[in-house]
Amino acid sequence: MATFFGEVVSAFSRAVEEDDEEELDEDEEDSQIRRELEEKRQVHLNWNPAVCDALKTGDKLTCSHFILAVGHNASRFLSVYVLASEKWDAVGRASVWNEKNRPGSGEQSCVFYRHRDEPSVLICQLTCYVAEDQQFQWAEKVLDCLEHRELHVAVLSDSSVADYKSAEYLGGNSAPFLRSLHTTTFNGPPVCPALEQPNILTGLPAAVLNHCQVHRIPAVVYQCFTDVIGTDSVSMETYKPALVNLGPSIKLDHCPSSDALQKIVRTRDPQSNLYI
């Protein structure tokens, strides 16, 4: 702008500079919030002292079979038909924080069990929600703790029959049923039909299978499609064929007691039913 004496000076706007400073402060604040949120959403593995000592020395856990159960039916199937033998010890937990899951809130959790007589057999029951940005991280952190040389991975996963796509009509008695998808290095006997196209795996089972495919780990996912909301004993039994050929250390209790089933299977609350 020009002064009365003809001198030309640059225009100065204090408002513009203040706005720039405010935007810079907001960017720094947003970055700090983003870093804190990313740190909070990290997957944390908490092993017992013996496992921690082994991992600290750089040794990975010797594991021949890693069985992961994702969902309430899959997890409770293992509780009733496998873990009830009392030959399993809890050796660790995974802590996952996200918008749907708060560690320490109720029964939702992720627990690792190891067989007393066969320490190379590891089971994980996962009933908590793992968000999309945490799934690859979960698979990488857990599987990197295990020795890959003799490792075989089996994933049991719950799914709604409404998510199943088929050209044929599914009758009322078709569900529950089992489908599988495996890596190219898996050569086990088929215990159920393969998952037909255009169906795809999603969520943590897909992340685990993808990790195993990249690292050439024999792995298979058994997906149970059910039409029952919540825990169901019939849906749980659908997983039986998936564990029959996993070796002598995985012994199924084919006839669990009715008390064990009643403790696991929840009774529906009539008060929560809109139509009653």
XYZ file of C-alpha atoms in Angstrom:
276
model
C 0.000 0.000 0.000
C 1.105 3.644 -0.469
C 1.703 6.195 2.308
C 1.061 9.932 2.086
C 4.722 10.417 1.245
C 4.599 8.084 -1.763
C 6.445 5.270 -0.035
C 5.215 1.782 -0.969
C 5.233 -0.754 1.857
C 4.085 -4.362 1.947
C 0.627 -5.025 3.306
C 0.606 -6.585 6.715
C -2.279 -8.625 8.017
C -2.065 -9.731 11.617
C -5.234 -11.759 11.184
C -3.674 -13.934 8.493
C -0.623 -14.690 10.605
C -2.762 -15.568 13.597
C -4.853 -17.896 11.439
C -1.708 -19.603 10.174
C -0.444 -20.044 13.726
C -3.787 -21.456 14.827
C -3.795 -23.920 11.913
C -0.255 -24.967 12.805
C -1.233 -25.473 16.434
C -4.285 -27.494 15.350
C -2.161 -29.658 13.043
C 0.285 -30.400 15.856
C -2.585 -31.138 18.237
C -4.261 -33.424 15.688
C -0.976 -35.239 15.090
C -0.506 -35.740 18.817
C -4.051 -37.084 19.198
C -3.511 -39.382 16.213
C -0.268 -40.740 17.672
C -1.891 -41.352 21.052
C -4.837 -43.114 19.398
C -2.547 -45.304 17.289
C -0.571 -46.232 20.376
C -3.744 -47.033 22.277
C -4.964 -49.276 19.443
C -1.802 -51.382 19.489
C -2.289 -55.100 20.124
C -0.512 -56.125 23.334
C 0.457 -59.721 24.109
C 0.789 -60.642 27.782
C 2.486 -64.044 28.232
C 3.192 -65.838 31.488
C 6.730 -65.513 32.946
C 8.021 -68.779 31.447
C 6.929 -67.838 27.924
C 8.203 -64.273 28.348
C 11.641 -65.531 29.388
C 11.805 -67.781 26.323
C 10.791 -64.984 23.961
C 13.245 -62.525 25.514
C 16.164 -64.801 24.628
C 15.129 -64.636 20.999
C 13.699 -68.150 20.900
C 10.255 -68.652 19.442
C 7.688 -71.037 20.895
C 7.863 -74.524 19.455
C 4.392 -75.123 18.065
C 3.097 -77.977 15.924
C -0.583 -77.018 16.027
C -2.064 -73.577 16.623
C -5.864 -73.594 16.852
C -7.641 -70.244 16.803
C -11.341 -69.973 17.622
C -12.975 -66.698 16.540
C -16.486 -66.081 17.841
C -18.667 -67.404 20.656
C -19.749 -70.709 19.077
C -16.201 -71.599 18.001
C -14.704 -70.615 21.368
C -17.312 -72.435 23.410
C -16.965 -75.507 21.222
C -13.330 -75.695 22.348
C -14.355 -75.052 25.958
C -16.796 -77.981 25.988
C -15.176 -80.504 23.656
C -11.439 -79.873 24.167
C -10.462 -77.652 27.110
C -12.750 -79.465 29.549
C -10.137 -82.235 29.852
C -8.267 -80.042 32.399
C -4.956 -80.715 30.657
C -4.640 -77.146 29.439
C -3.017 -74.169 31.108
C -3.653 -70.511 30.310
C -0.282 -69.107 29.197
C -1.186 -65.661 27.888
C -3.672 -63.063 26.788
C -3.984 -60.498 24.029
C -5.278 -57.031 24.849
C -7.162 -55.217 22.079
C -8.675 -51.746 22.529
C -11.064 -50.284 19.961
C -14.489 -48.699 19.546
C -16.346 -51.972 20.250
C -14.066 -53.595 22.770
C -12.671 -52.409 26.079
C -10.233 -54.810 27.767
C -11.485 -55.970 31.131
C -15.146 -55.374 30.270
C -17.079 -58.573 30.857
C -16.292 -61.932 29.282
C -14.977 -60.724 25.928
C -11.335 -61.656 25.760
C -8.503 -63.373 23.936
C -6.811 -66.184 25.893
C -4.036 -68.626 24.910
C -3.888 -72.171 26.296
C -1.100 -74.752 26.073
C -1.375 -78.515 26.478
C 0.455 -79.846 29.541
C 1.573 -83.136 27.978
C 2.107 -81.678 24.482
C 3.460 -78.129 24.947
C 3.715 -77.717 21.176
C -0.093 -77.526 20.931
C -1.489 -74.030 21.445
C -5.140 -72.923 21.488
C -6.498 -69.384 21.362
C -10.084 -68.448 22.207
C -11.035 -65.031 20.875
C -14.434 -63.516 21.610
C -13.472 -59.845 21.475
C -13.786 -57.578 18.454
C -10.625 -56.911 16.427
C -10.971 -53.853 14.200
C -9.811 -53.783 10.584
C -6.697 -51.752 11.360
C -5.733 -54.249 14.095
C -6.263 -57.562 12.284
C -2.979 -57.708 10.365
C -1.150 -56.506 13.487
C -2.769 -59.256 15.598
C -1.857 -61.984 13.102
C 1.718 -60.739 12.735
C 2.410 -60.353 16.460
C 0.914 -63.710 17.477
C 2.328 -65.843 14.669
C 5.766 -64.231 14.946
C 5.969 -65.684 18.467
C 5.697 -69.218 17.055
C 8.324 -71.340 15.346
C 7.159 -71.811 11.738
C 9.132 -74.957 10.906
C 6.528 -77.554 11.917
C 3.612 -75.194 12.436
C 0.074 -75.990 11.270
C -2.701 -73.449 11.806
C -6.425 -74.171 12.041
C -8.984 -71.378 12.442
C -12.571 -71.999 13.567
C -14.812 -69.068 12.736
C -18.458 -68.116 13.261
C -20.533 -66.580 10.492
C -24.173 -65.862 9.744
C -25.862 -67.858 7.005
C -27.193 -64.515 5.754
C -23.650 -63.746 4.595
C -23.453 -66.930 2.532
C -24.005 -66.501 -1.208
C -25.324 -69.400 -3.250
C -27.085 -69.847 -6.590
C -29.179 -72.590 -5.037
C -31.952 -72.100 -2.523
C -30.942 -72.933 1.031
C -33.732 -74.794 2.752
C -34.719 -74.297 6.352
C -32.751 -77.377 7.454
C -29.523 -76.515 5.610
C -27.856 -74.554 8.420
C -25.572 -74.892 10.230
C -22.933 -76.111 7.790
C -19.151 -75.957 7.456
C -16.986 -74.561 4.643
C -13.194 -74.313 4.417
C -10.462 -72.285 2.751
C -6.749 -73.074 3.022
C -3.293 -71.938 1.971
C -1.412 -73.529 -0.921
C 0.941 -75.313 1.500
C -1.903 -77.034 3.353
C -2.212 -80.696 2.371
C -4.536 -82.060 5.023
C -7.575 -84.183 4.198
C -10.745 -82.226 3.369
C -13.344 -82.524 6.104
C -15.942 -80.305 4.425
C -16.593 -78.612 1.056
C -14.432 -75.662 0.064
C -15.878 -72.155 0.332
C -17.545 -71.491 -2.997
C -17.152 -68.317 -5.017
C -18.177 -65.528 -4.797
C -17.991 -66.030 -1.004
C -14.912 -64.547 0.656
C -13.324 -64.616 4.080
C -13.301 -61.411 6.071
C -12.067 -60.196 9.427
C -9.360 -61.799 11.528
C -9.629 -65.280 9.912
C -8.802 -63.681 6.546
C -5.855 -61.780 8.056
C -4.453 -64.955 9.635
C -4.886 -66.965 6.436
C -3.250 -64.222 4.374
C -0.284 -64.049 6.775
C 0.138 -67.826 6.589
C -0.061 -67.759 2.779
C 2.689 -65.122 2.569
C 4.944 -67.005 5.004
C 4.113 -70.437 3.517
C 2.571 -71.782 6.725
C 0.059 -74.628 6.244
C -3.241 -73.192 7.416
C -6.965 -73.773 6.998
C -10.035 -71.799 8.041
C -13.247 -73.656 8.901
C -16.215 -71.311 8.691
C -19.482 -72.336 10.328
C -22.554 -70.697 8.775
C -25.471 -70.722 11.196
C -28.950 -69.226 11.257
C -29.114 -68.948 15.052
C -28.266 -65.692 16.788
C -26.083 -66.312 19.818
C -24.564 -69.515 21.170
C -26.082 -72.739 19.888
C -25.091 -76.322 20.761
C -25.948 -77.608 17.271
C -23.719 -74.983 15.664
C -20.950 -75.873 18.088
C -21.070 -79.539 17.085
C -20.563 -78.555 13.443
C -16.878 -77.942 14.210
C -16.227 -81.559 15.282
C -14.846 -82.816 11.924
C -12.361 -79.934 11.819
C -10.365 -81.281 14.782
C -10.611 -85.024 14.200
C -7.418 -85.194 12.095
C -5.252 -82.791 14.088
C -3.300 -85.430 15.985
C -3.622 -87.508 19.159
C -3.050 -84.546 21.487
C -6.356 -82.943 20.394
C -8.812 -85.331 21.962
C -12.457 -84.470 21.553
C -14.971 -85.244 24.249
C -17.692 -86.502 21.914
C -20.254 -86.782 24.712
C -19.862 -83.797 27.041
C -22.071 -83.658 30.096
C -25.332 -81.787 29.934
C -24.140 -79.602 32.825
C -21.140 -78.472 30.777
C -23.373 -77.565 27.849
C -25.861 -75.722 30.057
C -23.065 -73.615 31.536
C -21.823 -72.634 28.087
C -25.024 -72.178 26.095
C -26.891 -69.077 27.171
C -30.611 -69.177 27.695
C -32.384 -66.473 25.730
C -33.936 -63.711 27.787
C -37.639 -63.368 26.864
C -37.603 -59.778 28.052
C -35.205 -58.881 25.237
C -37.527 -60.254 22.568
C -39.624 -57.534 20.935
C -42.374 -59.963 19.958
C -43.034 -61.423 23.386
